[in-house]
Amino acid sequence: MLSFTAILEWTTEDIYLFVFSLFLLMNNLGSLFEYKKNKENLRSVNENQLMQLSKWQLLGAKLVGAFIFKWLIYLLAAVITGSFLLIILSLILVTLRVYILFHSLNEIQDSKLDWYVLVAETLYVAGFMLYYFGFMLPA
């Protein structure tokens, strides 16, 4: 069980990982709670109203954002735990997120795949936090 004295024994890297994980968890939960409102707002937008970026600039921005807000935690979780199951789950979530990134605005507006992937990503982060900070560190 996690106790206050166990938290005092965390390294700087553990604290950074905890803060990053907590930030991602709060970001994912906020996205889940506002998903319906964001989806409705997205329906009122057409592609001409979006900021005009070149195809490569848009791809780069999407990939950098996905790496920071989604994939970095998968990489850290897989390396820290060394679990083959987490590696497979991480690859599945990365593949699904890349698939979603390459959809047009019209396809995203009509699909629920983004919702399911967001729920899975939130559960992944919460599960990793529970496992690492609840069971691995105190041991």
PDB file of C-alpha atoms in Angstrom, residues 41-127:
ATOM      1  CA  ASN A  41     -18.699  21.724 -32.154  1.00  0.00           C
ATOM      2  CA  LEU A  42     -16.753  19.716 -34.714  1.00  0.00           C
ATOM      3  CA  ARG A  43     -19.935  19.057 -36.685  1.00  0.00           C
ATOM      4  CA  SER A  44     -20.412  22.806 -37.190  1.00  0.00           C
ATOM      5  CA  VAL A  45     -16.901  23.245 -38.636  1.00  0.00           C
ATOM      6  CA  ASN A  46     -16.077  22.640 -42.252  1.00  0.00           C
ATOM      7  CA  GLU A  47     -12.622  22.006 -43.642  1.00  0.00           C
ATOM      8  CA  ASN A  48     -12.379  25.493 -45.189  1.00  0.00           C
ATOM      9  CA  GLN A  49     -12.613  27.115 -41.743  1.00  0.00           C
ATOM     10  CA  LEU A  50      -9.577  25.265 -40.429  1.00  0.00           C
ATOM     11  CA  MET A  51      -6.139  26.797 -40.373  1.00  0.00           C
ATOM     12  CA  GLN A  52      -4.526  26.226 -43.728  1.00  0.00           C
ATOM     13  CA  LEU A  53      -1.345  24.219 -43.275  1.00  0.00           C
ATOM     14  CA  SER A  54       0.535  22.263 -45.831  1.00  0.00           C
ATOM     15  CA  LYS A  55       0.044  18.514 -45.772  1.00  0.00           C
ATOM     16  CA  TRP A  56       3.501  17.973 -44.250  1.00  0.00           C
ATOM     17  CA  GLN A  57       3.097  20.686 -41.601  1.00  0.00           C
ATOM     18  CA  LEU A  58      -0.234  19.202 -40.529  1.00  0.00           C
ATOM     19  CA  LEU A  59       1.243  15.701 -40.417  1.00  0.00           C
ATOM     20  CA  GLY A  60       4.184  16.941 -38.354  1.00  0.00           C
ATOM     21  CA  ALA A  61       1.967  18.803 -35.889  1.00  0.00           C
ATOM     22  CA  LYS A  62      -0.316  15.784 -35.452  1.00  0.00           C
ATOM     23  CA  LEU A  63       2.581  13.385 -34.915  1.00  0.00           C
ATOM     24  CA  VAL A  64       4.380  15.633 -32.417  1.00  0.00           C
ATOM     25  CA  GLY A  65       1.158  16.176 -30.464  1.00  0.00           C
ATOM     26  CA  ALA A  66       0.344  12.472 -30.487  1.00  0.00           C
ATOM     27  CA  PHE A  67       3.851  11.594 -29.336  1.00  0.00           C
ATOM     28  CA  ILE A  68       3.806  14.009 -26.406  1.00  0.00           C
ATOM     29  CA  PHE A  69       0.219  13.429 -25.291  1.00  0.00           C
ATOM     30  CA  LYS A  70      -0.221   9.753 -26.136  1.00  0.00           C
ATOM     31  CA  TRP A  71       2.793   7.698 -27.148  1.00  0.00           C
ATOM     32  CA  LEU A  72       5.460   8.855 -24.701  1.00  0.00           C
ATOM     33  CA  ILE A  73       3.624   7.262 -21.777  1.00  0.00           C
ATOM     34  CA  TYR A  74       3.337   4.002 -23.735  1.00  0.00           C
ATOM     35  CA  LEU A  75       7.074   3.986 -24.350  1.00  0.00           C
ATOM     36  CA  LEU A  76       7.856   4.779 -20.711  1.00  0.00           C
ATOM     37  CA  ALA A  77       5.411   2.176 -19.390  1.00  0.00           C
ATOM     38  CA  ALA A  78       6.774  -0.543 -21.670  1.00  0.00           C
ATOM     39  CA  VAL A  79      10.400   0.232 -20.800  1.00  0.00           C
ATOM     40  CA  ILE A  80       9.824   0.586 -17.049  1.00  0.00           C
ATOM     41  CA  THR A  81       7.687  -2.510 -16.581  1.00  0.00           C
ATOM     42  CA  GLY A  82       9.200  -4.658 -19.325  1.00  0.00           C
ATOM     43  CA  SER A  83       5.808  -6.281 -19.788  1.00  0.00           C
ATOM     44  CA  PHE A  84       5.234  -7.933 -23.158  1.00  0.00           C
ATOM     45  CA  LEU A  85       1.489  -7.398 -22.730  1.00  0.00           C
ATOM     46  CA  LEU A  86       2.007  -3.631 -22.317  1.00  0.00           C
ATOM     47  CA  ILE A  87       4.192  -3.551 -25.418  1.00  0.00           C
ATOM     48  CA  ILE A  88       1.463  -5.253 -27.473  1.00  0.00           C
ATOM     49  CA  LEU A  89      -1.265  -3.015 -26.014  1.00  0.00           C
ATOM     50  CA  SER A  90       0.884   0.071 -26.673  1.00  0.00           C
ATOM     51  CA  LEU A  91       1.419  -0.937 -30.299  1.00  0.00           C
ATOM     52  CA  ILE A  92      -2.317  -1.478 -30.758  1.00  0.00           C
ATOM     53  CA  LEU A  93      -3.152   1.949 -29.296  1.00  0.00           C
ATOM     54  CA  VAL A  94      -0.455   3.679 -31.382  1.00  0.00           C
ATOM     55  CA  THR A  95      -1.763   1.979 -34.524  1.00  0.00           C
ATOM     56  CA  LEU A  96      -5.343   3.020 -33.764  1.00  0.00           C
ATOM     57  CA  ARG A  97      -4.292   6.607 -33.017  1.00  0.00           C
ATOM     58  CA  VAL A  98      -2.320   6.824 -36.288  1.00  0.00           C
ATOM     59  CA  TYR A  99      -5.363   5.467 -38.112  1.00  0.00           C
ATOM     60  CA  ILE A 100      -7.520   8.201 -36.532  1.00  0.00           C
ATOM     61  CA  LEU A 101      -4.934  10.925 -37.295  1.00  0.00           C
ATOM     62  CA  PHE A 102      -5.122  10.253 -41.025  1.00  0.00           C
ATOM     63  CA  HIS A 103      -8.892  10.568 -41.281  1.00  0.00           C
ATOM     64  CA  SER A 104     -10.516  13.611 -42.832  1.00  0.00           C
ATOM     65  CA  LEU A 105     -12.706  15.929 -40.789  1.00  0.00           C
ATOM     66  CA  ASN A 106     -15.880  14.422 -42.245  1.00  0.00           C
ATOM     67  CA  GLU A 107     -14.822  10.889 -41.322  1.00  0.00           C
ATOM     68  CA  ILE A 108     -13.950  11.946 -37.752  1.00  0.00           C
ATOM     69  CA  GLN A 109     -17.331  13.639 -37.329  1.00  0.00           C
ATOM     70  CA  ASP A 110     -19.195  10.405 -38.089  1.00  0.00           C
ATOM     71  CA  SER A 111     -16.967   7.899 -36.285  1.00  0.00           C
ATOM     72  CA  LYS A 112     -17.036   6.676 -32.677  1.00  0.00           C
ATOM     73  CA  LEU A 113     -13.621   5.024 -32.957  1.00  0.00           C
ATOM     74  CA  ASP A 114     -11.968   8.095 -31.422  1.00  0.00           C
ATOM     75  CA  TRP A 115     -14.186   7.736 -28.327  1.00  0.00           C
ATOM     76  CA  TYR A 116     -13.235   4.088 -27.832  1.00  0.00           C
ATOM     77  CA  VAL A 117      -9.526   4.778 -28.327  1.00  0.00           C
ATOM     78  CA  LEU A 118      -9.688   7.710 -25.895  1.00  0.00           C
ATOM     79  CA  VAL A 119     -11.339   5.495 -23.272  1.00  0.00           C
ATOM     80  CA  ALA A 120      -8.660   2.824 -23.819  1.00  0.00           C
ATOM     81  CA  GLU A 121      -5.879   5.430 -23.544  1.00  0.00           C
ATOM     82  CA  THR A 122      -7.348   6.773 -20.303  1.00  0.00           C
ATOM     83  CA  LEU A 123      -7.611   3.275 -18.834  1.00  0.00           C
ATOM     84  CA  TYR A 124      -4.037   2.565 -19.948  1.00  0.00           C
ATOM     85  CA  VAL A 125      -2.660   5.633 -18.152  1.00  0.00           C
ATOM     86  CA  ALA A 126      -4.751   4.979 -15.023  1.00  0.00           C
ATOM     87  CA  GLY A 127      -3.755   1.309 -14.988  1.00  0.00           C
TER      88      GLY A 127
END
